[in-house]
Short mmCIF file of C-alpha atoms in Angstrom, two decimals:
data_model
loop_
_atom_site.label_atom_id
_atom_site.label_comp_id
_atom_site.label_asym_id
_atom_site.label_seq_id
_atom_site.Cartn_x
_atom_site.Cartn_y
_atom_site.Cartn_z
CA UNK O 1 9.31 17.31 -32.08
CA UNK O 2 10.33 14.44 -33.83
CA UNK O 3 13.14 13.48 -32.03
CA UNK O 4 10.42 14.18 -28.58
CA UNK O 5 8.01 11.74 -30.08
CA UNK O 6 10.14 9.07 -30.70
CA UNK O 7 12.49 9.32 -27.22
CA UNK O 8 8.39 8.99 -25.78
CA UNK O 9 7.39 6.13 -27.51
CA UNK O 10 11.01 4.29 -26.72
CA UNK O 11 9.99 4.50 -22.94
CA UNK O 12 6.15 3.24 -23.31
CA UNK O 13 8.26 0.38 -25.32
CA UNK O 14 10.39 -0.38 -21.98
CA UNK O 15 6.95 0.00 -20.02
CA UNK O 16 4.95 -2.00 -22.50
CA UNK O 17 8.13 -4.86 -21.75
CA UNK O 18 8.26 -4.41 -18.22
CA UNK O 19 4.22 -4.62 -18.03
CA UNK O 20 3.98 -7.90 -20.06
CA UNK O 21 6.95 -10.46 -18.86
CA UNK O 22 7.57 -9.61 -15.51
CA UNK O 23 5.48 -10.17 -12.42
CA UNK O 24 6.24 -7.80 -9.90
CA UNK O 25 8.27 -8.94 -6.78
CA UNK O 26 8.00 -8.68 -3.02
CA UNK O 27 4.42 -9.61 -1.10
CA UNK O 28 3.16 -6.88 1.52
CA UNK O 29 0.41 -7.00 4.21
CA UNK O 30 -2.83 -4.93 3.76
CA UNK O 31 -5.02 -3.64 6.48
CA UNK O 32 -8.63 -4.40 5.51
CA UNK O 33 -10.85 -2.06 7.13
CA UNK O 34 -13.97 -1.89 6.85
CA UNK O 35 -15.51 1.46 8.50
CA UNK O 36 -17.73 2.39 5.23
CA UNK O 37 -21.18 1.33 3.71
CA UNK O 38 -19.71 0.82 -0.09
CA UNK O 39 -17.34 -1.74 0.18
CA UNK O 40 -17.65 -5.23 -1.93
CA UNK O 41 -18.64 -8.50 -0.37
CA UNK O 42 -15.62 -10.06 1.78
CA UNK O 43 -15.64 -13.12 -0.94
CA UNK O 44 -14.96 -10.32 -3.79
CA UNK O 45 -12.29 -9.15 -1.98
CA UNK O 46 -10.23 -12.33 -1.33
CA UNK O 47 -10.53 -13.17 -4.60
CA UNK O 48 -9.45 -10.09 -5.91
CA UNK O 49 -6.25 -10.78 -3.63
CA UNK O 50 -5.43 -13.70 -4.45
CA UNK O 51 -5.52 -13.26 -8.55
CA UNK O 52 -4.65 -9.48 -9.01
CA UNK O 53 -2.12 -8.66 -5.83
CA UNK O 54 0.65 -9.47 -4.26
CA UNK O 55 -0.91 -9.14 -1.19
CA UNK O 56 -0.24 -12.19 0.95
CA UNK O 57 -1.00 -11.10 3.80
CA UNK O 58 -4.42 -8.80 5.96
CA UNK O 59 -5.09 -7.29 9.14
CA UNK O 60 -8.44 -7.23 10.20
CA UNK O 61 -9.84 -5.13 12.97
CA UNK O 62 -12.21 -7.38 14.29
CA UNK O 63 -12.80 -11.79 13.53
CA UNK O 64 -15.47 -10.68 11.01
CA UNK O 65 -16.62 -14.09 10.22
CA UNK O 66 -17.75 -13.45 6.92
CA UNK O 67 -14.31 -12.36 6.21
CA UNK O 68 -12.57 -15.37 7.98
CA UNK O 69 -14.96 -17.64 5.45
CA UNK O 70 -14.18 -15.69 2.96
CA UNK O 71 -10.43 -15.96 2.72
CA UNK O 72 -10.86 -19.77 3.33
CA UNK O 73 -8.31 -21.72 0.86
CA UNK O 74 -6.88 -18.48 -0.75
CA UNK O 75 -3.39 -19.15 1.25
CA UNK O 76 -3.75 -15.39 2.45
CA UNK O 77 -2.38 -14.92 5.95
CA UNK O 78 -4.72 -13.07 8.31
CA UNK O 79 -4.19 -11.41 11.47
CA UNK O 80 -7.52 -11.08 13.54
CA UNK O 81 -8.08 -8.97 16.84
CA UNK O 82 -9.67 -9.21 20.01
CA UNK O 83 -11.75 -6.16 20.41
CA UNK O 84 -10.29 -3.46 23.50
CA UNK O 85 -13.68 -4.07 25.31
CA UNK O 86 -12.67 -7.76 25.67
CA UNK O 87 -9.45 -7.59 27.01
CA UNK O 88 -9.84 -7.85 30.86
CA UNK O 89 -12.15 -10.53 30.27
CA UNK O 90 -9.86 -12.64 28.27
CA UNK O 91 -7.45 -12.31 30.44
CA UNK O 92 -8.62 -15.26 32.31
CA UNK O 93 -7.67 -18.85 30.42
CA UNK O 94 -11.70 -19.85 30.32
CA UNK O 95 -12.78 -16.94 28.65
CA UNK O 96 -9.79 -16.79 26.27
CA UNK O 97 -10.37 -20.87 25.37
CA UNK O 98 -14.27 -19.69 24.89
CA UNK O 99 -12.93 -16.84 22.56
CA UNK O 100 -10.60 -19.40 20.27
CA UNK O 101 -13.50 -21.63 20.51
CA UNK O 102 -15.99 -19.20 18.47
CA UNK O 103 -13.36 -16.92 16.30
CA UNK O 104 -10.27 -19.37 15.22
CA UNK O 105 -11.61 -23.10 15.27
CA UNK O 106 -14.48 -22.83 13.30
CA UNK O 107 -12.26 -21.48 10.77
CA UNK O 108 -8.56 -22.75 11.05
CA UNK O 109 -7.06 -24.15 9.10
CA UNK O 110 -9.18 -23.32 6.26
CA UNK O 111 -8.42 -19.86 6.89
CA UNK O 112 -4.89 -19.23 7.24
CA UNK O 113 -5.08 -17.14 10.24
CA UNK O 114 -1.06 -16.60 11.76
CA UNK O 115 -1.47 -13.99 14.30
CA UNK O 116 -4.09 -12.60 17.09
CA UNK O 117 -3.77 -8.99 17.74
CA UNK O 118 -4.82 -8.05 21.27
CA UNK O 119 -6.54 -4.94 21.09
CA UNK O 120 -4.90 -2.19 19.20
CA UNK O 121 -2.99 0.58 20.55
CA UNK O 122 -4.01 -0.03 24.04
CA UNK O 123 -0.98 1.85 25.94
CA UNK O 124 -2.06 4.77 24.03
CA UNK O 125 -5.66 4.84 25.91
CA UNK O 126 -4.32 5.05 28.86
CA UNK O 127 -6.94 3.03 30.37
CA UNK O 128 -5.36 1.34 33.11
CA UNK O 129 -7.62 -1.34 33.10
CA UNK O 130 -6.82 -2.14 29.96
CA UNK O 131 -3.33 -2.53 30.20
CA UNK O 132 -3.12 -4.13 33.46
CA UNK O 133 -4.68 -7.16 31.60
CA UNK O 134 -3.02 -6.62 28.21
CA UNK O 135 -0.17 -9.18 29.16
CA UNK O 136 -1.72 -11.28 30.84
CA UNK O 137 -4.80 -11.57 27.78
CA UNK O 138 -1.71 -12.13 25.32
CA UNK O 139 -0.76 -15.14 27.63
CA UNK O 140 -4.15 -16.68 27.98
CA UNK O 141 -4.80 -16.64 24.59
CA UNK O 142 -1.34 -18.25 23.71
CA UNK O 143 -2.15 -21.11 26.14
CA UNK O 144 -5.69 -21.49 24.99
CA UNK O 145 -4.62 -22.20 21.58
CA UNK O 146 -1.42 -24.72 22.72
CA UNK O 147 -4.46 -26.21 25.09
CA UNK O 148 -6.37 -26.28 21.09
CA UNK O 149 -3.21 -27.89 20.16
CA UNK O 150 -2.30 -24.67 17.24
CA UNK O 151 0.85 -23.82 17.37
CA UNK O 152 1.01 -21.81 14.35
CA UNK O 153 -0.55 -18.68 15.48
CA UNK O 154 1.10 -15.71 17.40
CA UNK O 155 0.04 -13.59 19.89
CA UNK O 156 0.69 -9.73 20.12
CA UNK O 157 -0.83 -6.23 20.36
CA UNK O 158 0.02 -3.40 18.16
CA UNK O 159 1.46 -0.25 19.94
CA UNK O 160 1.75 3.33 18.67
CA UNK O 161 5.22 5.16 18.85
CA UNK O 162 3.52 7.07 22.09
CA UNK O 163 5.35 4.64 23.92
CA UNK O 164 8.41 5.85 23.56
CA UNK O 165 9.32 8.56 25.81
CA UNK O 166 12.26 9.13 23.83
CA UNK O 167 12.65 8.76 19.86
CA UNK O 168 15.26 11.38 18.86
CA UNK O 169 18.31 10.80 18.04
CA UNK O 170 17.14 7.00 17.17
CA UNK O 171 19.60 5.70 19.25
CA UNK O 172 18.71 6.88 22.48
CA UNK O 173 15.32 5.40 22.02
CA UNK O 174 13.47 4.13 24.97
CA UNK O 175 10.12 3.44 26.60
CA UNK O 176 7.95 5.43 29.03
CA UNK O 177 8.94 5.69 32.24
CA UNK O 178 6.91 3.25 34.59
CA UNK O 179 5.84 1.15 31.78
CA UNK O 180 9.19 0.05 30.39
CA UNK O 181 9.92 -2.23 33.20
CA UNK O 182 6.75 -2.96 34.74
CA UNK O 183 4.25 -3.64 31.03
CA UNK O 184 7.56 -3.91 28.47
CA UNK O 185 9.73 -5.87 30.20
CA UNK O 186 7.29 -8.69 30.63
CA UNK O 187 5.70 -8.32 27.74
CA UNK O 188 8.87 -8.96 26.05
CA UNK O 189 10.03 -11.99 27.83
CA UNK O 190 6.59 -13.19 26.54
CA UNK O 191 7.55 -12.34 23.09
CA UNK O 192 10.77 -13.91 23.19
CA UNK O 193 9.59 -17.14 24.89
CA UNK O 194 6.77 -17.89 22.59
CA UNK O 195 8.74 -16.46 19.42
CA UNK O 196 6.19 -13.97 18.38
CA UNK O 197 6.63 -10.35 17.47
CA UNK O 198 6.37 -7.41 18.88
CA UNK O 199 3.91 -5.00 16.74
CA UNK O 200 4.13 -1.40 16.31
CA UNK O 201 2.49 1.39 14.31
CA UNK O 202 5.25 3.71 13.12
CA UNK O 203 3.62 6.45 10.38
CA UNK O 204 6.05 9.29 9.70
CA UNK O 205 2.33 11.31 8.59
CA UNK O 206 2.03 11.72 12.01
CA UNK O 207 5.50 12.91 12.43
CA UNK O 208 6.29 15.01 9.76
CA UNK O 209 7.01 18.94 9.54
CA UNK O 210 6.79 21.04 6.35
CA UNK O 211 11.19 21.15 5.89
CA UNK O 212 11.09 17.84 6.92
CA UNK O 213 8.82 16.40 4.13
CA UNK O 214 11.14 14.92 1.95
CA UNK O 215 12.71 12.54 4.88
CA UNK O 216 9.23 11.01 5.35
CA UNK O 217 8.24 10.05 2.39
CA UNK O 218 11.43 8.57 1.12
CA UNK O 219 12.31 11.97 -1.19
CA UNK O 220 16.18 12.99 -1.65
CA UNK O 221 17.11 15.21 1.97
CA UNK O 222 20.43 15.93 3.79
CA UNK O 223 19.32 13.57 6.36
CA UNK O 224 18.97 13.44 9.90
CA UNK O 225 22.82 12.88 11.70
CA UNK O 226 22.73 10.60 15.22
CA UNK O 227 26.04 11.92 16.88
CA UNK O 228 26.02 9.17 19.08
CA UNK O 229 26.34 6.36 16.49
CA UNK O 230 27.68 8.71 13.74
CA UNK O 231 24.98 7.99 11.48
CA UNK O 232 22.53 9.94 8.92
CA UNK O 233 19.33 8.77 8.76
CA UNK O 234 17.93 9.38 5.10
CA UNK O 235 14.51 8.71 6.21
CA UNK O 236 11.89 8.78 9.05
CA UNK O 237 10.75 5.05 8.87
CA UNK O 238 14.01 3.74 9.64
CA UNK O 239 14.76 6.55 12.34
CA UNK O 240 11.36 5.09 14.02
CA UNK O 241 12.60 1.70 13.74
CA UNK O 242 15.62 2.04 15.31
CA UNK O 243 14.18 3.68 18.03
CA UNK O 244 11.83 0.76 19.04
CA UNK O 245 14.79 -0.88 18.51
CA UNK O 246 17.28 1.07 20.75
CA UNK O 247 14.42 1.03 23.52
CA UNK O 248 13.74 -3.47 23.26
CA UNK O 249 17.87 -3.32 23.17
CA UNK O 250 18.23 -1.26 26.08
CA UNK O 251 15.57 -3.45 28.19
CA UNK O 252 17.42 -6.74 26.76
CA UNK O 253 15.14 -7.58 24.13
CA UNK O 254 17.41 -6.83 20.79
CA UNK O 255 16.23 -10.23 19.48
CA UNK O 256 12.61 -10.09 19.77
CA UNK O 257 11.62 -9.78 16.66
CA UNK O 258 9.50 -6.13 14.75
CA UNK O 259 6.64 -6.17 12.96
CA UNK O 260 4.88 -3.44 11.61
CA UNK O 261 1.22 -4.20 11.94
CA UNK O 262 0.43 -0.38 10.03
CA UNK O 263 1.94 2.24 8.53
CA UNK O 264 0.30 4.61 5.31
CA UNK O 265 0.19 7.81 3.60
CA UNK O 266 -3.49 9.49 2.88
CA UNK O 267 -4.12 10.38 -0.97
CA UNK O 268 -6.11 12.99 -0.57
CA UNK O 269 -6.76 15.54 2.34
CA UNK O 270 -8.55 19.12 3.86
CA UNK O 271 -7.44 21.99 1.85
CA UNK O 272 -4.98 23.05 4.81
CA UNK O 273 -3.18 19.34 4.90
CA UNK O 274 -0.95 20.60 2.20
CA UNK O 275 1.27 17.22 2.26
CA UNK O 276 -1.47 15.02 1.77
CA UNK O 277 -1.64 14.41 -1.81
CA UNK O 278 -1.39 11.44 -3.92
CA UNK O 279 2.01 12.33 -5.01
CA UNK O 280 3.39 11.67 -1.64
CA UNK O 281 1.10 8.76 -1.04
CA UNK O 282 2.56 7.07 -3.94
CA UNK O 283 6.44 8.45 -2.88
CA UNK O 284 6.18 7.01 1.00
CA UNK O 285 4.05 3.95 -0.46
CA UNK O 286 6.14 3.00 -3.02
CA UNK O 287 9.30 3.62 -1.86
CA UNK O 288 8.73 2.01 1.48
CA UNK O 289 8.02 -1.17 -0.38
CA UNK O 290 11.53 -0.82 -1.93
CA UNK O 291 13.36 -0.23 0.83
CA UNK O 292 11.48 -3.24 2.38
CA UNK O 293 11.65 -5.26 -0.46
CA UNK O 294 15.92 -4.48 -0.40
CA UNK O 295 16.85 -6.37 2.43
CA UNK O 296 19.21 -3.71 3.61
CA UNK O 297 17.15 -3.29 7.26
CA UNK O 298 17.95 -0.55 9.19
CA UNK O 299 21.42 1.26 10.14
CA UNK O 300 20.90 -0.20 13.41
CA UNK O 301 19.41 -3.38 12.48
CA UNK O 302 21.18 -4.27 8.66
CA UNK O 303 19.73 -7.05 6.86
CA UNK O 304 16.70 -7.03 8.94
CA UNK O 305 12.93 -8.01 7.05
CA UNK O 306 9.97 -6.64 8.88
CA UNK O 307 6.96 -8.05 8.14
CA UNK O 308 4.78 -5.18 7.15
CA UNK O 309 0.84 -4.19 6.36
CA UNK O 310 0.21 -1.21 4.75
CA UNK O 311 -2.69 1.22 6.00
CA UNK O 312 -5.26 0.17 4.25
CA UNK O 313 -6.63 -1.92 1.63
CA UNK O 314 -9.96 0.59 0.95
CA UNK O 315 -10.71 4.14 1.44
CA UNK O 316 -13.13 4.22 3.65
CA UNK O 317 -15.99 6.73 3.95
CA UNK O 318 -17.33 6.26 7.74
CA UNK O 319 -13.93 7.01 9.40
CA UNK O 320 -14.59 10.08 12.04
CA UNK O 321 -12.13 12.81 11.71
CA UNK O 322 -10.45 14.87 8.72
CA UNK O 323 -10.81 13.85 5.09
CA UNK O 324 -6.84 12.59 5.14
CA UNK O 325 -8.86 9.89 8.04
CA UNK O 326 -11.28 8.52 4.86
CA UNK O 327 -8.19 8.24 2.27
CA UNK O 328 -5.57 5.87 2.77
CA UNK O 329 -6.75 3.33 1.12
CA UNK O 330 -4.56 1.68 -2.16
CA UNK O 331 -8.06 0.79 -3.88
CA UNK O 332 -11.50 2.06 -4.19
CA UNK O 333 -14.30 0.27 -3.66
CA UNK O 334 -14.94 -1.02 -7.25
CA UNK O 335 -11.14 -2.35 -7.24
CA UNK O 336 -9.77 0.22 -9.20
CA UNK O 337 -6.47 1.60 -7.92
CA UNK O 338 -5.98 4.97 -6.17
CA UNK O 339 -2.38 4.25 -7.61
CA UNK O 340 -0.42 1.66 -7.66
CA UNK O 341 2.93 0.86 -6.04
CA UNK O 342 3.57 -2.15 -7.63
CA UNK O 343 1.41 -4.75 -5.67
CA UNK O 344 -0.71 -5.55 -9.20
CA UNK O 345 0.26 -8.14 -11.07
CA UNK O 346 0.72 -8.46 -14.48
CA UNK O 347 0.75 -11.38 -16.88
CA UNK O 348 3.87 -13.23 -16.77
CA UNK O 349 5.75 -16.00 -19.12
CA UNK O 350 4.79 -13.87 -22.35
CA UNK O 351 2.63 -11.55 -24.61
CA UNK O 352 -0.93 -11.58 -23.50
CA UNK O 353 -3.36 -13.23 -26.22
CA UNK O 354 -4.55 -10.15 -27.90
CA UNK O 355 -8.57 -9.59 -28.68
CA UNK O 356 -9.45 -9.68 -32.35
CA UNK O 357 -9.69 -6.17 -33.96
CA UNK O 358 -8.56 -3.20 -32.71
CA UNK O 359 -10.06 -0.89 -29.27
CA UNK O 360 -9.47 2.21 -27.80
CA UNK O 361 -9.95 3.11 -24.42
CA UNK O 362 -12.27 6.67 -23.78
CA UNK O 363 -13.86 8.25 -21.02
CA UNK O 364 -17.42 8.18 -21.00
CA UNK O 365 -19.49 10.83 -22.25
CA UNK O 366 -21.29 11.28 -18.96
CA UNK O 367 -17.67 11.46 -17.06
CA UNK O 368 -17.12 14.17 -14.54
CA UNK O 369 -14.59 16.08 -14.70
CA UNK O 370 -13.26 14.97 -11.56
CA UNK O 371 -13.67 11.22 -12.18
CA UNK O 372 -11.11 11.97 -15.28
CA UNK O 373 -8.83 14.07 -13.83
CA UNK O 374 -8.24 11.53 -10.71
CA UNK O 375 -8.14 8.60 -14.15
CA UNK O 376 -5.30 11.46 -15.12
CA UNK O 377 -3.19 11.16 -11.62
CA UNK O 378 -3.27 7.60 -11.50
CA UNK O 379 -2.28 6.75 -15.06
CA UNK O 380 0.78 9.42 -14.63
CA UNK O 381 1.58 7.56 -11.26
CA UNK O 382 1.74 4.34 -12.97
CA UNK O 383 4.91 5.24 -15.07
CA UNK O 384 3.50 5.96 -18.38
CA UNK O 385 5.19 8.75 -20.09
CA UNK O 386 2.38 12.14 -19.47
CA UNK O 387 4.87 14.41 -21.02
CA UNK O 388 2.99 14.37 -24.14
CA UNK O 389 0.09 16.02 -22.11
CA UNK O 390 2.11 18.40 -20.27
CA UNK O 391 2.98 22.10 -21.03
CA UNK O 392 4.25 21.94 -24.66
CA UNK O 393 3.49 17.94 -25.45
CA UNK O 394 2.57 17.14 -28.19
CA UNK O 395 -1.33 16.37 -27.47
CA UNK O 396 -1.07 18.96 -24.62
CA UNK O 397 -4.06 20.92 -26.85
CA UNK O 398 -6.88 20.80 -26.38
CA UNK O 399 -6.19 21.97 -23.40
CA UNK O 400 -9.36 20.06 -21.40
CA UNK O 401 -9.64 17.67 -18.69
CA UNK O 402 -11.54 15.38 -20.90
CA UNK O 403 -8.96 15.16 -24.07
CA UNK O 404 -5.87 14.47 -21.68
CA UNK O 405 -7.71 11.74 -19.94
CA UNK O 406 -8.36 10.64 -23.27
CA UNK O 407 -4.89 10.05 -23.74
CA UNK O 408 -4.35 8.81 -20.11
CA UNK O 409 -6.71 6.61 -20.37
CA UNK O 410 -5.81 4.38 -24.01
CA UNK O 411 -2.34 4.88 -23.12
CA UNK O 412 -2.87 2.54 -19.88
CA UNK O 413 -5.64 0.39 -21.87
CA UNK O 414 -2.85 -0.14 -24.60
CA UNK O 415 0.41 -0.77 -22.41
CA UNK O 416 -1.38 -3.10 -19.58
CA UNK O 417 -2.58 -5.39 -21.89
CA UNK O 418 -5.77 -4.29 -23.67
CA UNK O 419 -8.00 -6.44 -21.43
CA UNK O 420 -11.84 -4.97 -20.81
CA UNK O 421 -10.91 -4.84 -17.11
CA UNK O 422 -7.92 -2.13 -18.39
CA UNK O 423 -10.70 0.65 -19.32
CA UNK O 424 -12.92 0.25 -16.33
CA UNK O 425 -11.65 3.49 -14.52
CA UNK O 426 -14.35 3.32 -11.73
CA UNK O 427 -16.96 3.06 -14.26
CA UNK O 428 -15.63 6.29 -16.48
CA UNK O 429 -14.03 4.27 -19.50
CA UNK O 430 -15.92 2.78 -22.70
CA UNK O 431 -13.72 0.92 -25.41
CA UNK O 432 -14.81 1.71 -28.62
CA UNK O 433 -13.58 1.02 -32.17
CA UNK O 434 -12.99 4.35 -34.31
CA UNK O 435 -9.59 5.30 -33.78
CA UNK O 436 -9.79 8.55 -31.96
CA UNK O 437 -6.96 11.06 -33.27
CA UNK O 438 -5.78 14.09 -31.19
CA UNK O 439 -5.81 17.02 -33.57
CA UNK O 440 -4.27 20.42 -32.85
CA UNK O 441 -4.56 23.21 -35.61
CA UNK O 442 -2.55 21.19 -38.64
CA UNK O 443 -0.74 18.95 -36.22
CA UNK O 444 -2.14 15.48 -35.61
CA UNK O 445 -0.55 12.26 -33.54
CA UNK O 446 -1.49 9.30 -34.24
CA UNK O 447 -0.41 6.86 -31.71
CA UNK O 448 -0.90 2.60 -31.82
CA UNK O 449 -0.22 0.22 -29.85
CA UNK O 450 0.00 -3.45 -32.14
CA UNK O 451 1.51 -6.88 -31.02
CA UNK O 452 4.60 -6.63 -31.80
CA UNK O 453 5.61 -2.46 -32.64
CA UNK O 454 4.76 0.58 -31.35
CA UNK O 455 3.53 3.13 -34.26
CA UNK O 456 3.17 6.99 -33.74
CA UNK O 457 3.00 8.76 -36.93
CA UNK O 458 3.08 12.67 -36.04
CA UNK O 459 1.99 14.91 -38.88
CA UNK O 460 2.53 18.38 -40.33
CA UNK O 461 0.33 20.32 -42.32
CA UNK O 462 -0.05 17.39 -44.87
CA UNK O 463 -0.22 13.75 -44.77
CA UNK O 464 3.13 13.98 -47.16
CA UNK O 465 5.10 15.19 -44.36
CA UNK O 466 4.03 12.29 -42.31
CA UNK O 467 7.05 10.58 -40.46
CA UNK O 468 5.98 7.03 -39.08
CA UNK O 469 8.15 4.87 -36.79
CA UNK O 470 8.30 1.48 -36.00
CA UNK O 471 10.07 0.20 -32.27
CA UNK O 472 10.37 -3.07 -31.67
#
């Protein structure tokens, strides 16, 4: 056990290194919905942003303007959008100079707003209306903001993958009949001319069967094989990709360039939505980042970046529909992760200053059980070594929900830098100053955290058997 203990503490030393001199790397887009009645004040949220995330980018669903003030001088990109309803309306070049008028130019350039989204999945309404005036609304906005003389902000409308009438095998990929030449073909000629991108929503949730799991979310699979390009796709998101791709190429369009205005995993899910989890929230989450944050593209589009915002920034308790609907977000309302992916950042150039005296992190005593056990996912999804709470660790007993989030809970508080912000765990977590020891029959492990070492002293029986080590 010994030889267990110390291989443990080794690792929280790499985390504890990792944590405090590196800042993690590669910005992402959020989408910041706001379909619930819990949700901080816009001004909390860009601040939060701006000093804890990576997040340099939003998507909002709407030109909230509360949110547009809000996000004034932060240097956060936003995307605004131009509600379905008012689509054939702003088709026409006075209405659409009336709509820049009241939604960008009271707030550009304060705000950095780069992008108006017309409408959001309007093909898939099939509301002809609608999309008889969704290219020429994308063109009357462009020209009333050239006629505001802004020529930083793009046009474009988000699409689901519905408009493909073919997907599989990737390369084959093209768009519905009727609508590839008569709505895509134009609307892609737009795209190129004016140099902005074309959007889609590609979520391989949506997609996904049971044996096919792993290639969604990014797990180890034999792959998918195209046997018209002799490739094997190792995951969904690219396959997707490639089949917008394919269907652009195939019109003429190869160079216009993809963005993808959403794409998520829900944490949490009805009891028959046996994929939704927050293990494969954080595996399709994370590792999408990665692969995005790689540079290696696509197979049919190498070296590629796609600007991308994640689905979404909250969970959000108002959405209609199943529970999966209400939990995609990456935060809860208070700011506390769901889990993280690696969009936090962490102090860089250093060892934090350190507060006088020494804390422990604890749940409180009026915790629910559930509040600690979710504390429990999200601490283990973080990296920190839970094998000591797991079957057979060595502060696996007490077996309670309450002792391991104990140790779930001061292990993060420890490792990510002992500020009071550290312990907050939605409101569960109290610092205190006794140093709480895990005792199990005669076997005790004492485990610190100090400036410079890492000290877990694991005894037997008596403290003359203790064995204390010291990592630096």
């Amino acid at each position: 056990m010994a030889a267990f203990t110390l291989q443990s503490l080794r690792f929280i030393v790499f985390c504890l290194s990792a944590l405090f001199f590196f800042v993690t790397a590669g910005a992402i887009g959020v989408n910041y919905g706001t379909l619930a009645d819990n949700l901080p004040p816009p001004s909390q949220v860009a601040n939060f942003l701006k000093t804890r995330t990576t997040i340099d980018q939003i998507k909002i669903f709407d030109a909230n303007p509360d949110i547009l003030r809000a996000f004034a001088g932060t240097g956060i990109g936003v995307t605004v959008t131009v509600g379905n309803g008012d689509i054939p309306a702003v088709a026409k070049l006075p209405a659409a100079r009336d709509w820049v008028a009241t939604h960008i130019l009271p707030f550009y350039p304060s705000t950095k707003i780069n992008y108006i989204a017309v409408g959001n999945e309007i093909m898939a309404t099939a509301d002809k209306n609608l999309i008889g005036h969704l290219v020429p609304a994308m063109k009357a906005l462009n020209n009333a903001l050239l006629l505001a003389k802004i020529t930083d902000i793009k046009v474009s409308t988000p699409h689901s993958l519905g408009i493909l009438s073919l997907s599989e095998p990737p390369s084959l990929g093209r768009f519905r009949r009727g609508y590839d030449k008569v709505i895509f073909a134009p609307m892609l000629e737009y795209h190129r001319q004016t140099k902005s991108p074309f959007m889609v929503n590609p979520y391989p949730y949506f997609g996904f069967t049971p044996k096919m799991l792993n290639y969604c979310i990014f797990k180890p699979n034999s792959g998918v094989h195209d046997k018209y390009t002799g490739i094997t796709y190792t995951n969904m998101f690219d396959a997707m990709m490639d089949a917008v791709y394919s269907a652009m190429k195939l019109l003429g369009y190869g160079d216009v360039e993809i963005m993808v205005a959403e794409t998520g995993w829900p944490s949490l899910g009805d009891p028959d939505q046996v994929a939704v989890n927050l293990e494969n929230a954080i595996s399709f989450n994370g590792n999408l980042l990665k692969h995005l944050n790689s540079g290696k593209g696509t197979p049919l589009m190498p070296h590629r970046r796609f600007k991308t915002y994640l689905f979404s920034l909250f969970n959000e308790n108002l959405k209609p529909g199943s529970t999966a609907e209400r939990n995609f977000g990456l935060f809860r309302p208070d700011f506390t992760p769901v889990y993280d992916i690696g969009i936090l950042k962490q102090p860089a150039g250093g060892s934090p200053t350190l507060p006088s005296g020494k804390r422990w992190c604890v749940p409180k005593p009026d915790a629910t059980d559930g509040a600690l056990q979710s504390n429990i996912n999200y601490v283990c999804s973080t990296g920190i070594d839970c094998k000591p709470i797991q079957p057979g660790g060595a502060c696996y007993n007490p077996n309670t929900i309450r002792s391991h989030a104990s140790y779930a809970m001061n292990a993060y508080y420890q490792i990510s830098g002992r500020h009071d912000f550290n312990c907050d765990f939605a409101n569960t977590g109290v610092l205190r100053t006794s140093d709480p020891i895990m005792v199990h029959a005669n076997t005790s492990l004492e485990f610190k955290v100090e400036s410079k070492q890492t000290r877990c002293r694991l005894t037997r029986g008596h403290p003359s058997d203790s064995r204390v080590f010291f990592l630096s």
